[in-house]
Coordinates of C-alpha atoms and ligand atoms in Angstrom, one line a residue:
X1 CA 2.2 -10.3 1.3
X2 CA -0.2 -12.0 3.6
X3 CA -1.1 -11.1 7.3
X4 CA -0.1 -13.1 10.3
X5 CA -1.2 -12.8 13.9
X6 CA -0.8 -14.6 17.2
X7 CA -2.1 -14.4 20.5
X8 CA -1.5 -15.9 23.8
X9 CA -4.5 -15.2 26.2
X10 CA -7.8 -16.6 27.3
X11 CA -10.0 -17.3 24.3
X12 CA -7.1 -16.4 22.1
X13 CA -9.3 -17.1 19.0
X14 CA -11.1 -13.8 19.5
X15 CA -8.2 -11.3 19.1
X16 CA -6.8 -13.5 16.4
X17 CA -10.1 -13.4 14.3
X18 CA -10.5 -9.7 15.0
X19 CA -6.8 -9.1 14.0
X20 CA -7.3 -11.1 10.8
X21 CA -10.2 -8.7 10.0
X22 CA -7.9 -5.8 10.2
X23 CA -5.1 -7.6 8.4
X24 CA -7.3 -8.7 5.4
X25 CA -5.9 -5.7 3.5
X26 CA -2.9 -7.8 2.9
X27 CA -4.6 -10.5 1.2
X28 CA -7.9 -12.4 1.2
X29 CA -7.3 -15.4 -0.9
X30 CA -7.7 -17.6 2.0
X31 CA -7.6 -17.7 5.8
X32 CA -6.8 -20.0 8.6
X33 CA -6.0 -20.4 12.3
X34 CA -4.2 -23.0 14.4
X35 CA -5.0 -23.2 18.1
X36 CA -3.5 -25.2 21.0
X37 CA -6.3 -26.8 23.0
X38 CA -6.2 -29.9 25.2
X39 CA -2.6 -30.5 24.2
X40 CA -3.4 -30.8 20.6
X41 CA -3.2 -28.3 17.7
X42 CA -6.4 -27.9 15.8
X43 CA -6.3 -26.1 12.5
X44 CA -9.2 -24.7 10.6
X45 CA -8.8 -23.1 7.2
X46 CA -11.1 -21.8 4.5
X47 CA -10.6 -20.5 0.8
X48 CA -11.6 -17.0 0.0
X49 CA -12.4 -14.1 2.5
X50 CA -12.3 -14.2 6.3
X51 CA -16.0 -14.6 6.5
X52 CA -15.7 -18.1 5.0
X53 CA -13.4 -19.0 7.9
X54 CA -15.8 -17.5 10.4
X55 CA -18.7 -19.6 8.9
X56 CA -16.6 -22.7 9.4
X57 CA -15.7 -21.7 13.0
X58 CA -19.4 -21.1 13.7
X59 CA -20.3 -24.8 13.0
X60 CA -17.1 -26.2 14.5
X61 CA -16.3 -23.9 17.5
X62 CA -12.8 -24.3 19.1
X63 CA -10.9 -22.4 21.7
X64 CA -7.7 -22.3 23.6
X65 CA -5.2 -19.8 25.0
X66 CA -2.6 -20.0 22.2
X67 CA -3.5 -19.2 18.7
X68 CA -2.1 -18.3 15.3
X69 CA -3.9 -16.9 12.3
X70 CA -3.2 -16.1 8.6
X71 CA -4.8 -14.3 5.7
X72 CA -3.2 -15.1 2.4
X73 CA -2.2 -13.4 -0.8
X74 CA -1.2 -16.4 -2.9
X75 CA 2.3 -16.4 -4.4
X76 CA 3.4 -20.1 -4.5
X77 CA 0.4 -22.2 -5.1
X78 CA -3.2 -21.6 -6.0
X79 CA -5.8 -20.0 -3.7
X80 CA -7.4 -23.0 -2.1
X81 CA -7.7 -24.7 1.3
X82 CA -4.7 -27.0 0.9
X83 CA -2.4 -24.0 0.3
X84 CA -3.9 -22.0 3.0
X85 CA -2.0 -21.4 6.2
X86 CA -1.2 -22.4 8.9
X87 CA 0.9 -25.4 7.7
X88 CA 1.4 -28.0 10.2
X89 CA 3.8 -30.9 10.5
X90 CA 3.5 -33.1 13.6
X91 CA 3.5 -30.9 16.7
X92 CA 4.5 -27.7 14.8
X93 CA 2.0 -25.3 13.2
X94 CA 3.4 -22.2 11.3
X95 CA 1.9 -19.0 9.7
X96 CA 4.3 -17.2 7.2
X97 CA 4.4 -13.9 5.3
X98 CA 7.1 -13.6 2.9
X99 CA 8.7 -15.9 0.2
X100 CA 11.3 -18.7 0.8
X101 CA 13.4 -18.5 -2.2
X102 CA 15.3 -21.9 -1.6
X103 CA 12.1 -24.0 -0.9
X104 CA 12.4 -26.4 -3.8
X105 CA 15.9 -27.5 -2.6
X106 CA 14.8 -27.7 1.0
X107 CA 11.8 -29.6 0.0
X108 CA 13.7 -32.1 -1.9
X109 CA 15.9 -32.6 1.1
X110 CA 13.0 -33.1 3.4
X111 CA 11.3 -35.6 0.9
X112 CA 14.5 -37.6 1.0
X113 CA 14.3 -37.6 4.8
X114 CA 10.8 -39.2 4.5
X115 CA 8.6 -36.1 4.9
X116 CA 5.3 -35.8 2.8
X117 CA 4.0 -32.4 1.6
X118 CA 0.5 -31.5 1.1
X119 CA 0.6 -27.9 -0.4
X120 CA 2.5 -26.4 -3.3
X121 CA 3.6 -23.5 -1.2
X122 CA 7.0 -22.4 -0.2
X123 CA 6.0 -22.0 3.3
X124 CA 5.2 -25.7 4.2
X125 CA 9.0 -26.4 4.4
X126 CA 9.3 -24.4 7.6
X127 CA 7.1 -26.6 9.9
X128 CA 8.8 -29.7 8.5
X129 CA 12.3 -28.5 9.0
X130 CA 11.3 -27.5 12.7
X131 CA 9.7 -30.8 13.3
X132 CA 12.8 -32.6 11.8
X133 CA 15.0 -31.0 14.3
X134 CA 12.6 -31.5 17.2
X135 CA 12.7 -35.2 16.3
X136 CA 16.4 -35.1 16.8
X137 CA 15.7 -34.1 20.4
X138 CA 16.6 -30.2 19.9
X139 CA 15.1 -27.9 22.4
X140 CA 12.2 -25.8 20.8
X141 CA 14.4 -22.6 20.3
X142 CA 17.3 -24.6 19.0
X143 CA 15.2 -26.4 16.5
X144 CA 13.6 -23.2 15.2
X145 CA 17.0 -21.3 14.9
X146 CA 18.4 -24.4 13.1
X147 CA 15.6 -24.4 10.7
X148 CA 15.6 -20.7 10.2
X149 CA 19.4 -20.7 9.4
X150 CA 18.6 -22.7 6.3
X151 CA 16.0 -20.4 4.8
X152 CA 16.8 -17.9 2.1
X153 CA 14.3 -15.1 1.4
X154 CA 11.9 -13.3 3.4
X155 CA 9.7 -14.2 6.4
X156 CA 7.8 -13.1 9.4
X157 CA 6.7 -16.3 11.1
X158 CA 4.3 -17.3 13.9
X159 CA 5.2 -20.8 15.3
X160 CA 3.0 -22.8 17.7
X161 CA 4.6 -25.8 19.2
X162 CA 2.7 -28.4 21.2
X163 CA 4.9 -29.1 24.2
X164 CA 5.2 -29.2 27.7
X165 CA 4.1 -25.5 28.0
X166 CA 2.1 -23.4 25.5
X167 CA 4.5 -21.4 23.6
X168 CA 4.2 -19.2 20.6
X169 CA 7.4 -18.1 18.8
X170 CA 7.8 -15.2 16.4
X171 CA 10.9 -14.4 14.1
X172 CA 11.3 -12.3 11.0
X173 CA 13.6 -11.4 8.3
X174 CA 12.9 -8.4 5.9
X175 CA 9.1 -8.9 6.5
X176 CA 7.2 -6.8 9.1
X177 CA 6.6 -8.2 12.6
X178 CA 5.4 -6.4 15.8
X179 CA 5.3 -7.9 19.3
X180 CA 3.0 -6.6 21.8
X181 CA 2.3 -6.8 25.6
X182 CA -1.1 -6.2 26.7
X183 CA -2.7 -6.3 30.1
X184 CA -4.3 -9.8 29.7
X185 CA -2.1 -11.4 27.1
X186 CA 0.8 -11.2 24.6
X187 CA 0.6 -10.7 20.8
X188 CA 2.4 -10.7 17.6
X189 CA 1.2 -9.3 14.2
X190 CA 2.3 -8.1 10.7
X191 CA 1.4 -4.7 11.9
X192 CA 0.4 -2.7 14.9
X193 CA -3.1 -1.8 13.5
X194 CA -4.0 -5.6 13.7
X195 CA -3.6 -5.4 17.5
X196 CA -6.6 -4.9 19.4
X197 CA -7.3 -2.7 22.3
X198 CA -5.2 -4.8 24.7
X199 CA -2.0 -3.7 23.1
X200 CA -0.6 -0.5 24.7
X201 CA 3.0 -1.6 24.4
X202 CA 4.8 -2.7 21.3
X203 CA 8.1 -4.1 20.2
X204 CA 9.7 -4.2 16.5
X205 CA 12.2 -7.2 16.6
X206 CA 15.4 -7.2 14.7
X207 CA 15.9 -9.5 11.8
X208 CA 16.4 -13.0 13.1
X209 CA 15.8 -12.1 16.8
X210 CA 13.6 -15.1 18.2
X211 CA 10.7 -14.1 20.4
X212 CA 9.1 -16.5 22.7
X213 CA 5.7 -15.5 24.1
X214 CA 3.8 -17.4 26.7
X215 CA 1.3 -16.7 29.5
X216 CA 4.0 -15.5 31.9
X217 CA 6.4 -13.5 29.7
X218 CA 7.6 -12.3 26.5
X219 CA 11.4 -12.9 25.9
X220 CA 14.0 -12.4 23.3
X221 CA 16.0 -15.6 23.2
X222 CA 18.3 -15.8 20.2
X223 CA 21.0 -18.3 20.4
X224 CA 20.0 -19.2 24.0
X225 CA 20.8 -15.7 25.1
X226 CA 17.7 -14.2 26.9
X227 CA 17.3 -10.6 26.6
X228 CA 14.7 -8.2 28.2
X229 CA 12.4 -6.5 25.7
X230 CA 12.0 -2.6 25.9
X231 CA 8.5 -1.9 24.7
X232 CA 7.4 1.5 23.4
X233 CA 4.0 2.9 23.4
X234 CA 1.7 1.7 20.5
X235 CA 1.0 4.9 18.4
X236 CA -1.2 3.0 16.0
X237 CA -4.9 3.6 15.9
X238 CA -6.5 0.3 17.2
X239 CA -9.9 1.5 16.8
X240 CA -12.2 -0.4 14.4
X241 CA -12.8 1.6 11.4
X242 CA -16.4 1.5 10.0
X243 CA -17.7 2.7 6.5
X244 CA -20.6 4.5 8.1
X245 CA -23.3 5.0 5.6
X246 CA -21.3 4.6 2.5
X247 CA -21.6 1.6 0.2
X248 CA -17.9 0.8 0.5
X249 CA -14.7 2.0 2.3
X250 CA -13.5 3.4 -1.0
X251 CA -16.6 5.4 -1.3
X252 CA -16.2 6.7 2.3
X253 CA -12.5 7.4 1.7
X254 CA -13.1 9.4 -1.5
X255 CA -15.5 11.7 0.3
X256 CA -13.4 11.8 3.4
X257 CA -10.9 13.7 1.2
X258 CA -12.4 17.2 1.6
X259 CA -12.2 17.1 5.5
X260 CA -8.7 15.7 5.4
X261 CA -7.3 18.4 3.1
X262 CA -9.1 21.0 5.1
X263 CA -7.3 19.9 8.2
X264 CA -4.0 19.8 6.3
X265 CA -4.7 23.4 4.9
X266 CA -5.8 25.0 8.0
X267 CA -2.2 24.9 9.2
X268 CA -0.8 26.3 6.1
X269 CA 2.5 27.2 7.4
X270 CA 5.4 25.0 5.9
X271 CA 7.7 25.3 9.0
X272 CA 7.3 21.8 10.2
X273 CA 9.3 20.8 6.8
X274 CA 12.0 23.1 7.6
X275 CA 14.0 20.5 9.2
X276 CA 15.1 19.7 5.7
X277 CA 17.9 21.9 4.3
X278 CA 16.6 22.3 0.7
X279 CA 18.9 25.2 0.1
X280 CA 21.9 23.2 -0.2
X281 CA 20.4 20.1 -2.0
X282 CA 21.9 19.2 -5.3
X283 CA 19.1 16.8 -6.3
X284 CA 16.0 15.1 -5.0
X285 CA 15.2 11.6 -6.0
X286 CA 11.5 10.3 -5.2
X287 CA 11.0 6.6 -5.1
X288 CA 7.8 4.8 -4.8
X289 CA 5.5 2.1 -6.4
X290 CA 1.9 2.4 -7.9
X291 CA -0.2 5.2 -6.9
X292 CA 2.5 6.6 -4.7
X293 CA 4.7 6.8 -7.6
X294 CA 2.1 8.8 -9.4
X295 CA 2.2 11.3 -6.5
X296 CA 5.9 11.4 -6.9
X297 CA 5.4 12.4 -10.5
X298 CA 3.3 15.3 -9.6
X299 CA 5.7 16.4 -6.9
X300 CA 8.6 16.4 -9.5
X301 CA 6.8 19.3 -11.4
X302 CA 6.2 21.2 -8.3
X303 CA 9.7 20.9 -6.9
X304 CA 11.2 21.9 -10.4
X305 CA 8.8 24.6 -11.1
X306 CA 8.5 26.4 -7.8
X307 CA 11.8 25.6 -6.1
X308 CA 14.1 25.0 -9.1
X309 CA 15.5 21.7 -7.7
X310 CA 16.4 19.0 -9.9
X311 CA 14.2 16.0 -9.2
X312 CA 14.4 12.4 -10.4
X313 CA 11.6 10.0 -9.9
X314 CA 11.9 6.2 -10.0
X315 CA 9.8 3.1 -9.6
X316 CA 11.2 1.3 -6.6
X317 CA 11.5 -2.1 -8.1
X318 CA 13.6 -0.6 -11.1
X319 CA 15.7 1.7 -8.8
X320 CA 16.9 -1.1 -6.4
X321 CA 18.3 -3.1 -9.3
X322 CA 19.6 -0.3 -11.4
X323 CA 22.9 0.8 -9.6
X324 CA 21.6 4.4 -9.4
X325 CA 24.1 7.2 -8.8
X326 CA 23.6 9.0 -5.4
X327 CA 25.1 12.5 -5.3
X328 CA 26.6 14.5 -2.6
X329 CA 23.8 16.4 -0.9
X330 CA 21.1 14.2 -2.4
X331 CA 17.8 13.9 -0.6
X332 CA 16.1 10.5 -1.4
X333 CA 12.3 10.6 -0.5
X334 CA 10.5 7.2 -0.2
X335 CA 6.7 7.4 -0.6
X336 CA 4.6 4.7 0.7
X337 CA 1.0 4.6 2.3
X338 CA 1.7 1.4 4.1
X339 CA 5.4 2.1 4.8
X340 CA 6.0 -1.6 4.1
X341 CA 6.2 -2.0 0.5
X342 CA 9.2 -4.6 0.0
X343 CA 10.6 -2.9 -3.2
X344 CA 10.4 0.6 -1.7
X345 CA 12.1 -0.6 1.6
X346 CA 14.9 -2.3 -0.4
X347 CA 15.4 0.9 -2.5
X348 CA 15.5 2.8 0.8
X349 CA 18.3 0.4 2.1
X350 CA 20.2 0.9 -1.1
X351 CA 20.0 4.7 -0.8
X352 CA 21.1 4.7 2.7
X353 CA 24.0 2.3 1.9
X354 CA 25.1 5.1 -0.6
X355 CA 24.9 7.8 2.1
X356 CA 22.0 9.6 0.7
X357 CA 19.7 11.6 3.3
X358 CA 16.7 9.6 3.4
X359 CA 13.0 10.8 4.1
X360 CA 9.9 8.7 4.5
X361 CA 6.6 10.0 3.4
X362 CA 4.2 7.6 5.0
X363 CA 0.7 7.0 6.3
X364 CA 1.8 4.4 8.9
X365 CA 4.2 6.1 11.2
X366 CA 5.4 2.9 13.0
X367 CA 6.1 1.2 9.5
X368 CA 9.5 -0.2 8.6
X369 CA 10.1 2.4 5.9
X370 CA 9.5 5.2 8.5
X371 CA 11.6 3.5 11.2
X372 CA 14.6 3.2 8.8
X373 CA 14.6 6.6 7.2
X374 CA 16.5 9.8 8.6
X375 CA 13.4 11.7 8.5
X376 CA 9.6 11.0 8.6
X377 CA 6.7 12.9 7.4
X378 CA 3.2 11.7 8.0
X379 CA 0.5 12.4 5.4
X380 CA -2.3 12.2 8.1
X381 CA -4.8 10.3 6.0
X382 CA -5.8 7.9 8.6
X383 CA -6.4 4.1 8.1
X384 CA -7.2 3.6 4.4
X385 CA -9.1 0.3 4.1
X386 CA -10.2 0.2 0.5
X387 CA -7.4 -1.7 -1.4
X388 CA -7.4 1.0 -4.1
X389 CA -5.6 4.1 -2.6
X390 CA -7.6 7.3 -2.9
X391 CA -7.2 9.5 0.2
X392 CA -3.5 8.6 0.7
X393 CA -2.8 9.8 -2.8
X394 CA -4.3 13.3 -2.2
X395 CA -2.8 13.6 1.3
X396 CA 0.6 12.5 -0.2
X397 CA 0.1 15.4 -2.8
X398 CA -0.9 17.9 0.0
X399 CA 2.4 17.2 2.0
X400 CA 4.5 17.4 -1.2
X401 CA 2.8 20.7 -2.1
X402 CA 3.8 22.1 1.4
X403 CA 7.3 20.7 1.0
X404 CA 7.7 22.2 -2.4
X405 CA 6.6 25.7 -1.0
X406 CA 9.1 25.3 1.9
X407 CA 11.9 24.5 -0.6
X408 CA 10.8 27.5 -2.7
X409 CA 11.1 29.7 0.4
X410 CA 14.4 28.5 1.5
X411 CA 15.9 28.7 -2.1
X412 CA 14.2 32.2 -2.6
X413 CA 13.0 31.1 -6.0
X414 CA 9.7 32.7 -6.0
X415 CA 8.6 36.3 -5.2
X416 CA 6.7 36.7 -1.8
X417 CA 3.5 37.4 -3.8
X418 CA 3.8 34.2 -5.8
X419 CA 4.6 32.2 -2.8
X420 CA 1.5 33.7 -1.0
X421 CA -0.7 33.0 -4.0
X422 CA 0.5 29.3 -4.1
X423 CA -0.3 29.0 -0.3
X424 CA -3.8 30.7 -1.0
X425 CA -4.5 28.2 -3.7
X426 CA -3.9 25.3 -1.2
X427 CA -6.5 26.9 1.3
X428 CA -9.0 27.0 -1.4
X429 CA -8.4 23.4 -2.6
X430 CA -10.7 21.4 -0.4
X431 CA -13.7 23.7 -1.2
X432 CA -13.2 23.2 -4.9
X433 CA -13.0 19.5 -4.2
X434 CA -16.2 19.6 -2.2
X435 CA -18.0 21.2 -5.0
X436 CA -16.8 18.5 -7.4
X437 CA -18.0 15.7 -5.1
X438 CA -21.3 17.4 -4.9
X439 CA -21.8 16.7 -8.6
X440 CA -20.9 13.0 -8.3
X441 CA -24.2 12.0 -9.8
X442 CA -22.9 13.2 -13.2
X443 CA -20.0 10.9 -12.9
X444 CA -22.2 8.0 -12.2
X445 CA -23.8 8.6 -15.7
X446 CA -20.5 8.7 -17.4
X447 CA -19.4 5.5 -15.6
X448 CA -22.4 3.8 -16.8
X449 CA -21.7 4.5 -20.4
X450 CA -17.9 3.8 -20.1
X451 CA -18.5 0.5 -18.4
X452 CA -19.9 -0.9 -21.6
X453 CA -16.2 -0.9 -23.1
X454 CA -13.5 -3.4 -22.6
X455 CA -10.6 -1.1 -23.2
X456 CA -9.9 2.8 -22.7
X457 CA -7.1 5.2 -23.2
X458 CA -6.6 8.1 -20.8
X459 CA -5.0 11.2 -21.9
X460 CA -3.4 14.1 -19.9
X461 CA -0.6 16.7 -20.4
X462 CA 1.9 18.2 -18.0
X463 CA 1.2 17.8 -14.4
X464 CA -2.0 15.9 -15.3
X465 CA -0.3 13.1 -17.2
X466 CA 0.3 11.3 -13.7
X467 CA -3.4 12.0 -12.9
X468 CA -4.3 10.3 -16.3
X469 CA -2.1 7.4 -15.1
X470 CA -3.6 7.2 -11.6
X471 CA -7.1 7.4 -13.2
X472 CA -6.3 4.4 -15.6
X473 CA -4.7 2.5 -12.6
X474 CA -7.9 3.1 -10.5
X475 CA -10.3 2.0 -13.3
X476 CA -8.4 -1.4 -14.1
X477 CA -7.8 -2.1 -10.5
X478 CA -11.5 -2.2 -9.4
X479 CA -13.6 -2.4 -12.6
X480 CA -11.0 -4.8 -14.4
X481 CA -11.6 -2.6 -17.6
X482 CA -8.4 -2.5 -19.4
X483 CA -7.1 1.2 -19.2
X484 CA -3.8 2.6 -20.2
X485 CA -2.6 6.3 -20.0
X486 CA -0.5 8.4 -22.2
X487 CA 0.9 12.0 -22.2
X488 CA -1.4 13.3 -24.9
X489 CA 1.4 14.4 -27.2
X490 CA 2.6 10.7 -27.3
X491 CA -0.7 9.6 -28.9
X492 CA 0.6 10.2 -32.5
X493 CA 3.7 8.2 -31.8
X494 CA 1.9 4.9 -31.6
X495 CA -1.2 4.4 -29.5
X496 CA -3.3 6.2 -32.2
X497 CA -3.1 3.1 -34.2
X498 CA -5.5 1.6 -31.6
X499 CA -8.3 4.2 -32.1
X500 CA -11.6 2.9 -33.5
X501 CA -15.3 3.0 -32.4
X502 CA -14.6 0.3 -29.6
X503 CA -11.5 2.2 -28.2
X504 CA -12.9 5.2 -26.0
X505 CA -10.5 7.9 -25.1
X506 CA -10.8 10.0 -21.9
X507 CA -9.1 13.3 -21.7
X508 CA -8.3 15.4 -18.7
X509 CA -8.7 18.8 -20.2
X510 CA -9.0 21.7 -17.6
X511 CA -8.4 25.3 -18.4
X512 CA -4.7 25.8 -18.2
X513 CA -1.6 26.7 -20.4
X514 CA -1.8 23.5 -22.3
X515 CA -5.6 23.6 -23.1
X516 CA -5.1 24.5 -26.8
X517 CA -2.4 21.9 -27.4
X518 CA -4.8 19.3 -25.8
X519 CA -7.5 20.5 -28.0
X520 CA -5.6 19.4 -31.1
X521 CA -5.0 16.0 -29.5
X522 CA -8.8 15.7 -28.8
X523 CA -9.4 16.6 -32.5
X524 CA -7.0 13.8 -33.5
X525 CA -9.0 11.3 -31.6
X526 CA -12.4 12.4 -32.9
X527 CA -11.2 12.1 -36.5
X528 CA -10.6 8.5 -35.9
X529 CA -14.2 7.9 -34.6
X530 CA -13.2 7.0 -31.3
X531 CA -15.8 7.6 -28.5
X532 CA -14.7 10.6 -26.4
X533 CA -15.1 11.2 -22.7
X534 CA -13.9 14.4 -21.3
X535 CA -13.3 15.8 -17.7
X536 CA -12.6 19.3 -18.5
X537 CA -13.3 23.0 -18.9
X538 CA -16.6 24.0 -20.5
X539 CA -14.8 25.7 -23.5
X540 CA -13.9 22.4 -24.8
X541 CA -17.6 21.8 -25.4
X542 CA -17.7 24.8 -28.0
X543 CA -15.3 22.7 -30.1
X544 CA -16.5 19.3 -29.7
X545 CA -19.9 17.8 -29.7
X546 CA -20.4 15.8 -26.6
X547 CA -23.4 14.3 -24.9
X548 CA -24.1 15.0 -21.1
X549 CA -22.7 11.6 -20.1
X550 CA -19.5 12.0 -22.0
X551 CA -18.6 15.4 -20.4
X552 CA -17.7 16.3 -16.7
X553 CA -17.1 19.9 -16.2
X554 CA -14.2 21.2 -14.3
X555 CA -14.6 24.7 -12.8
X556 CA -11.7 27.2 -13.2
X557 CA -9.0 25.9 -10.8
X558 CA -5.7 27.5 -10.1
X559 CA -3.0 25.6 -12.1
X560 CA -0.9 24.7 -9.2
X561 CA -3.5 22.5 -7.4
X562 CA -5.1 21.2 -10.5
X563 CA -3.7 17.6 -10.2
X564 CA -5.1 17.4 -6.6
X565 CA -8.6 18.2 -7.8
X566 CA -8.7 16.5 -11.1
X567 CA -8.0 13.2 -9.7
X568 CA -11.4 13.2 -7.7
X569 CA -13.6 12.6 -10.9
X570 CA -11.1 9.8 -11.9
X571 CA -11.7 8.2 -8.6
X572 CA -15.6 8.6 -8.9
X573 CA -15.4 7.2 -12.4
X574 CA -13.6 4.1 -11.3
X575 CA -15.7 3.6 -8.3
X576 CA -19.0 3.9 -10.3
X577 CA -17.8 1.8 -13.1
X578 CA -16.8 -1.0 -10.9
X579 CA -20.2 -0.7 -9.1
X580 CA -22.0 -0.7 -12.2
X581 CA -20.3 -4.0 -13.3
X582 CA -21.0 -5.5 -9.8
X583 CA -17.5 -5.7 -8.6
X584 CA -16.2 -5.7 -5.0
X585 CA -14.6 -2.4 -4.9
X586 CA -12.9 -2.7 -1.5
X587 CA -11.2 -5.9 -2.1
X588 CA -10.3 -6.4 -5.9
X589 CA -9.2 -9.6 -7.2
X590 CA -5.5 -10.6 -6.9
X591 CA -4.6 -7.4 -5.0
X592 CA -3.4 -6.6 -1.5
X593 CA -3.1 -3.3 0.3
X594 CA 0.3 -3.8 1.6
X595 CA 2.9 -5.4 -0.9
X596 CA 5.5 -7.0 1.2
X597 CA 7.1 -9.5 -1.3
X598 CA 9.2 -8.4 -4.3
Ligands
LIG1 C1 -3.2 1.5 -6.2 C2 -2.4 1.1 -4.9 C3 -1.0 0.6 -5.2 C4 -0.1 1.2 -4.1 C5 1.3 0.5 -4.3 C6 2.3 1.1 -3.3 O1 -4.5 1.9 -5.8 O2 -2.9 1.2 -3.8 O3 -0.6 0.9 -6.5 O4 0.1 2.6 -4.2 O5 1.2 -0.8 -4.0 O6 1.9 1.0 -2.0 P1 2.4 1.8 -0.8 O7 2.1 3.2 -1.1 O8 1.8 1.4 0.5 O9 3.9 1.7 -0.8

């Protein structure tokens, strides 16, 4: 993953540090900068969050007008200062996002040529290779291109070379990169959100297009052919997002969901989705990772139940290596908050190569997945800063719900009255959600009790199975409590062997057509003395004796919107459990917001 940024402007360190703050969602194992000052490259790095780098820079201030920066998510080599970027060799300093797959062979070759390596990263081979070719008297562009031609894998690079003029180079393959021209400088970054206010115009380079940025111009200069760059307006929000009165971004984003869903439900016409011809579709395939995949699982039930369309769902990292069959008239939907997830992007490219119609459901509209798809629908969640996804999930669900209703309409599968009821449920949704959030203190009590355990099983049924999975994912991500989820009917096929006094079970049991079946599953758990936590309908309490901190009541909720509402207590439970255990909920260990490596 990792975030890279570069700036050629007066006091270039300022936009670089500001941008690194916005890129920290891509990794925060270490950070570093290189700056050209007084004809010398100075590099400062620090292990851990960006604040550590800023501390170092406050005691050792440096400045210059050409700077690159990096925030790391460790792949090759432990998270420490030596492995932090930028990596330097002679007059060349490089920041890298991606993975160089053939770095061991290249490193061996370079060692034979007399190079010494400091880090255990794959990235360090890049400045060594460039430096090697510069030493053979190649021009800067030539040396970079010669070095790049030997790399296998993915990369977005910012390259500083100390030479006659201050130049910053940028080049990419399969990793995101944006170039920007502002009023007072030239910039490059992993994404447009990282660019500051001086970034009205942006350009997305093609794979292996070498871009040269200096004080006078930005040019595309691959294979010595200079091309003019055509910039487009930067649509990305460059405002700094604050967490306001909330204790964390994650908390803010959980509570923001009510307003977001109100906005999405006001225009409850589905016509903007009518550009898709659902009538003639043979099949929909939805492909995603992590939380976005659980949104896809819920969407499958809606499309099948309300529009009678056959839907397959797949995890992107599986789909891309599985030789899946793409049918005639198949719509392949790629769900991704960031729009940059490497596996989802690769799956999209596969589906396109098999002639599927492709649709991106993204939060970041300028992202690679959006740009490469035939159609793009935005989820309108606004920037999601907390690494654990919350509001993006409910906004993905909201758009899927609207799409399913549009599909139902086009395929005339439901009666007018049924369709009207389903639309009306959507309008009610944010108000029910609001009432649940108002009772968040009850969830704090449950979290306090639950955080005493090391493991927990989550159970759901039907459309709530993916919600149990999402709840378990949220809890493990930020509290580090081991949580797994099952469709409740699967319990007796194996996981029940785990149950004892130390293995609590959390069940989502709202009032719906499966409540009675679920009650039998709950009884099975109780008979094995496993502690029970229930988020469900009050009728459950008539059958099971539970204390106040073991039960969170769900009101009567229309069945169609149950998944969108039921995830809210799950998000709160994860948040409060992590806070009880004193964890950093916005930046959990080992994670990054945008997973741009395989
Ligand atoms: C979990 C989470 C991840 C992402 C996954 C896909 O809280 O955020 O599981 O959902 O990495 O990311 P996107 O949606 O950006 O493709």
